[in-house]
CSV table of C-alpha atoms in Angstrom, one decimal:
chain,number,residue,atom,x,y,z
A,259,UNK,CA,44.2,122.8,119.2
A,260,UNK,CA,47.8,121.6,119.5
A,261,UNK,CA,50.8,123.4,118.0
A,262,UNK,CA,53.1,121.4,115.8
A,263,UNK,CA,56.4,120.5,117.4
A,264,UNK,CA,58.3,122.4,114.8
A,265,UNK,CA,56.4,125.6,115.2
A,266,UNK,CA,58.8,126.9,117.9
A,267,UNK,CA,61.8,125.8,115.8
A,268,UNK,CA,60.7,128.0,112.9
A,269,UNK,CA,61.7,131.2,114.7
A,270,UNK,CA,65.3,129.9,115.2
A,271,UNK,CA,65.8,128.5,111.7
A,272,UNK,CA,66.9,130.6,108.7
A,273,UNK,CA,65.0,130.4,105.4
A,274,UNK,CA,67.4,129.0,102.8
A,275,UNK,CA,67.3,127.7,99.2
A,276,UNK,CA,69.5,124.6,99.7
A,277,UNK,CA,70.6,123.5,96.2
A,278,UNK,CA,73.3,121.0,97.1
A,279,UNK,CA,74.4,119.0,100.1
A,280,UNK,CA,77.0,116.3,99.3
A,281,UNK,CA,79.7,114.4,101.1
A,282,UNK,CA,82.7,112.5,99.8
A,283,UNK,CA,86.0,111.0,100.9
A,284,UNK,CA,89.2,111.6,98.9
A,285,UNK,CA,90.1,107.9,99.4
A,286,UNK,CA,87.9,104.8,99.6
A,287,UNK,CA,90.7,102.5,100.9
A,288,UNK,CA,93.3,103.6,103.5
A,289,UNK,CA,95.6,101.9,106.0
A,290,UNK,CA,95.7,102.3,109.7
A,291,UNK,CA,97.3,105.7,110.6
A,292,UNK,CA,97.0,106.9,107.0
A,293,UNK,CA,95.2,110.3,107.0
A,294,UNK,CA,92.3,111.0,104.5
A,295,UNK,CA,89.9,113.8,104.0
A,296,UNK,CA,86.1,113.8,104.3
A,297,UNK,CA,84.6,116.8,102.5
A,298,UNK,CA,81.1,118.2,102.9
A,299,UNK,CA,79.8,120.6,100.3
A,300,UNK,CA,76.7,122.8,100.7
A,301,UNK,CA,75.4,125.3,98.1
A,302,UNK,CA,72.6,127.8,99.0
A,303,UNK,CA,71.2,130.5,96.8
A,304,UNK,CA,71.5,133.1,99.5
A,305,UNK,CA,74.6,135.1,100.3
A,306,UNK,CA,75.4,134.0,103.8
A,307,UNK,CA,78.5,134.6,105.9
A,308,UNK,CA,78.5,131.0,107.3
A,309,UNK,CA,76.3,127.9,107.7
A,310,UNK,CA,76.5,127.2,111.4
A,311,UNK,CA,73.4,125.0,110.9
A,312,UNK,CA,75.6,122.4,109.1
A,313,UNK,CA,76.0,119.2,111.3
A,314,UNK,CA,79.0,117.0,110.5
A,315,UNK,CA,78.8,113.3,110.9
A,316,UNK,CA,80.1,111.5,113.9
A,317,UNK,CA,83.7,110.2,113.1
A,318,UNK,CA,83.7,107.5,115.7
A,319,UNK,CA,87.1,106.2,116.7
A,320,UNK,CA,89.0,108.2,114.1
A,321,UNK,CA,91.3,110.9,115.2
A,322,UNK,CA,90.4,114.3,113.8
A,323,UNK,CA,93.6,116.0,112.6
A,324,UNK,CA,91.9,119.1,111.2
A,325,UNK,CA,88.6,120.7,110.4
A,326,UNK,CA,88.6,123.5,107.8
A,327,UNK,CA,85.6,125.4,106.6
A,328,UNK,CA,85.8,127.6,103.4
A,329,UNK,CA,83.0,129.8,102.3
A,330,UNK,CA,82.9,131.2,98.7
A,331,UNK,CA,80.4,133.8,97.5
A,332,UNK,CA,79.3,134.2,93.9
A,333,UNK,CA,76.3,135.6,92.0
A,334,UNK,CA,74.7,132.2,92.3
A,335,UNK,CA,74.8,132.1,96.1
A,336,UNK,CA,77.2,130.7,98.7
A,337,UNK,CA,79.3,127.5,98.6
A,338,UNK,CA,80.5,126.1,101.9
A,339,UNK,CA,83.1,123.3,102.0
A,340,UNK,CA,84.0,121.7,105.3
A,341,UNK,CA,86.9,119.4,105.1
A,342,UNK,CA,87.7,117.0,108.0
A,343,UNK,CA,91.2,115.4,108.0
A,344,UNK,CA,90.8,112.0,109.7
A,345,UNK,CA,93.3,109.3,110.8
A,346,UNK,CA,92.0,105.8,111.5
A,347,UNK,CA,93.3,104.1,114.5
A,348,UNK,CA,91.9,100.6,113.8
A,349,UNK,CA,91.2,98.5,110.7
A,350,UNK,CA,87.6,98.0,109.6
A,351,UNK,CA,84.8,99.3,107.4
A,352,UNK,CA,83.6,102.7,108.5
A,353,UNK,CA,80.4,104.3,107.3
A,354,UNK,CA,79.8,108.0,108.0
A,355,UNK,CA,76.2,109.0,108.2
A,356,UNK,CA,75.2,111.9,105.9
A,357,UNK,CA,75.9,115.4,107.1
A,358,UNK,CA,72.8,117.6,107.4
A,359,UNK,CA,71.4,121.0,108.2
A,360,UNK,CA,68.0,122.2,109.5
A,361,UNK,CA,66.5,125.2,107.8
A,362,UNK,CA,63.2,126.7,106.6
A,363,UNK,CA,62.8,125.7,103.0
A,364,UNK,CA,62.5,129.0,101.3
A,365,UNK,CA,60.4,127.5,98.5
A,366,UNK,CA,57.5,126.4,100.7
A,367,UNK,CA,58.4,128.1,104.1
A,368,UNK,CA,58.4,124.8,105.9
A,369,UNK,CA,61.1,123.6,108.3
A,370,UNK,CA,63.1,120.7,106.8
A,371,UNK,CA,66.2,118.7,107.4
A,372,UNK,CA,68.4,118.8,104.3
A,373,UNK,CA,70.8,115.8,104.2
A,374,UNK,CA,73.6,114.6,102.0
A,375,UNK,CA,72.1,112.0,99.7
A,376,UNK,CA,74.1,109.0,100.9
A,377,UNK,CA,76.5,107.9,103.6
A,378,UNK,CA,80.2,107.6,102.8
A,379,UNK,CA,82.1,104.3,103.4
A,380,UNK,CA,85.9,104.0,103.9
A,381,UNK,CA,87.7,100.7,104.3
A,382,UNK,CA,90.7,100.8,106.6
A,383,UNK,CA,93.3,98.0,106.2
A,384,UNK,CA,95.9,97.1,108.8
A,385,UNK,CA,99.6,97.0,108.0
A,386,UNK,CA,102.2,99.3,106.8
A,387,UNK,CA,101.1,102.6,105.3
A,388,UNK,CA,101.0,102.7,101.6
A,389,UNK,CA,103.9,105.1,101.4
A,390,UNK,CA,106.1,102.6,103.3
A,391,UNK,CA,105.0,99.6,101.1
A,392,UNK,CA,105.6,101.7,98.0
A,393,UNK,CA,109.0,102.7,99.3
A,394,UNK,CA,109.8,99.1,100.0
A,395,UNK,CA,108.7,98.1,96.5
A,396,UNK,CA,110.9,100.9,95.0
A,397,UNK,CA,113.9,99.7,97.1
A,398,UNK,CA,113.3,96.1,95.8
A,399,UNK,CA,113.1,97.3,92.2
A,400,UNK,CA,116.3,99.3,92.6
A,401,UNK,CA,118.1,96.3,94.1
A,402,UNK,CA,116.9,94.1,91.3
A,403,UNK,CA,118.0,96.6,88.7
A,404,UNK,CA,121.5,96.9,90.3
A,405,UNK,CA,121.8,93.1,90.4
A,406,UNK,CA,120.8,92.9,86.7
A,407,UNK,CA,123.2,95.7,85.8
A,408,UNK,CA,126.0,94.0,87.7
A,409,UNK,CA,125.3,90.8,85.9
A,410,UNK,CA,125.4,92.5,82.5
A,411,UNK,CA,128.7,94.3,83.3
A,412,UNK,CA,130.2,90.9,84.4
A,413,UNK,CA,129.0,89.2,81.2
A,414,UNK,CA,130.4,92.0,79.1
A,415,UNK,CA,133.8,91.7,80.9
A,416,UNK,CA,133.9,87.9,80.3
A,417,UNK,CA,133.2,88.4,76.6
A,418,UNK,CA,136.0,90.9,76.3
A,419,UNK,CA,138.4,88.6,78.2
A,420,UNK,CA,137.5,85.6,76.1
A,421,UNK,CA,138.1,87.5,72.8
A,422,UNK,CA,141.5,88.7,74.0
A,423,UNK,CA,142.5,85.2,75.0
A,424,UNK,CA,141.5,83.8,71.6
A,425,UNK,CA,143.7,86.4,69.9
A,426,UNK,CA,146.7,85.4,72.0
A,427,UNK,CA,146.2,81.7,71.4
A,428,UNK,CA,145.9,81.9,67.6
A,429,UNK,CA,149.1,80.9,65.8
A,430,UNK,CA,150.6,83.5,63.7
A,431,UNK,CA,149.7,83.1,60.1
A,432,UNK,CA,152.3,81.0,58.3
A,433,UNK,CA,154.5,82.7,55.8
A,434,UNK,CA,153.7,81.7,52.3
A,435,UNK,CA,156.2,79.2,51.0
A,436,UNK,CA,159.1,80.7,49.1
A,437,UNK,CA,158.5,80.8,45.5
A,438,UNK,CA,160.7,78.6,43.6
A,439,UNK,CA,162.6,80.4,41.0
A,440,UNK,CA,163.3,78.5,37.9
A,441,UNK,CA,166.6,79.5,36.4
A,442,UNK,CA,166.0,80.9,33.0
A,443,UNK,CA,168.3,79.9,30.4
A,444,UNK,CA,169.2,82.5,28.0
A,445,UNK,CA,169.2,81.5,24.4
A,446,UNK,CA,172.7,81.1,22.9
A,447,UNK,CA,174.1,84.1,21.3
A,448,UNK,CA,173.7,84.0,17.6
């Protein structure tokens, strides 16, 4: 009689009720050298200090700038969030395989590999980081606004000068012609 290959593994695996294992990126599109975060969330019903069984995906050519793991306990169990801060060095489409953990399923007492439901894809574009292109766009908008404002001030100055010139060129209103006075003849004295 042969012993199943996982039989020896049962002794080293913990029994866990894994309720959630998910993974997401905070940005789906980034540029080369623009950091982004890949977060892995696990919820188990048990109150555990850590989940060392959690295996994060291979990040390939990306530079890992940070790896933070936060564990939160509640009446409903334990939540573990591992956040990888990554910086892509080259452009392309990158798909991260799902994170996983191996444990004894506490429901049926069988060893299982629990995995995030789907891989995560991030598209990396080459070129200037978004912050630089946004800054460039803002500088162009400011320059355009200053040009438009300067043109409006110049137009207003021309209108004022034209009005003043018209006032100077207008002839003074002519004086009304003198009224002719008709001598009145007094009636002869009676």
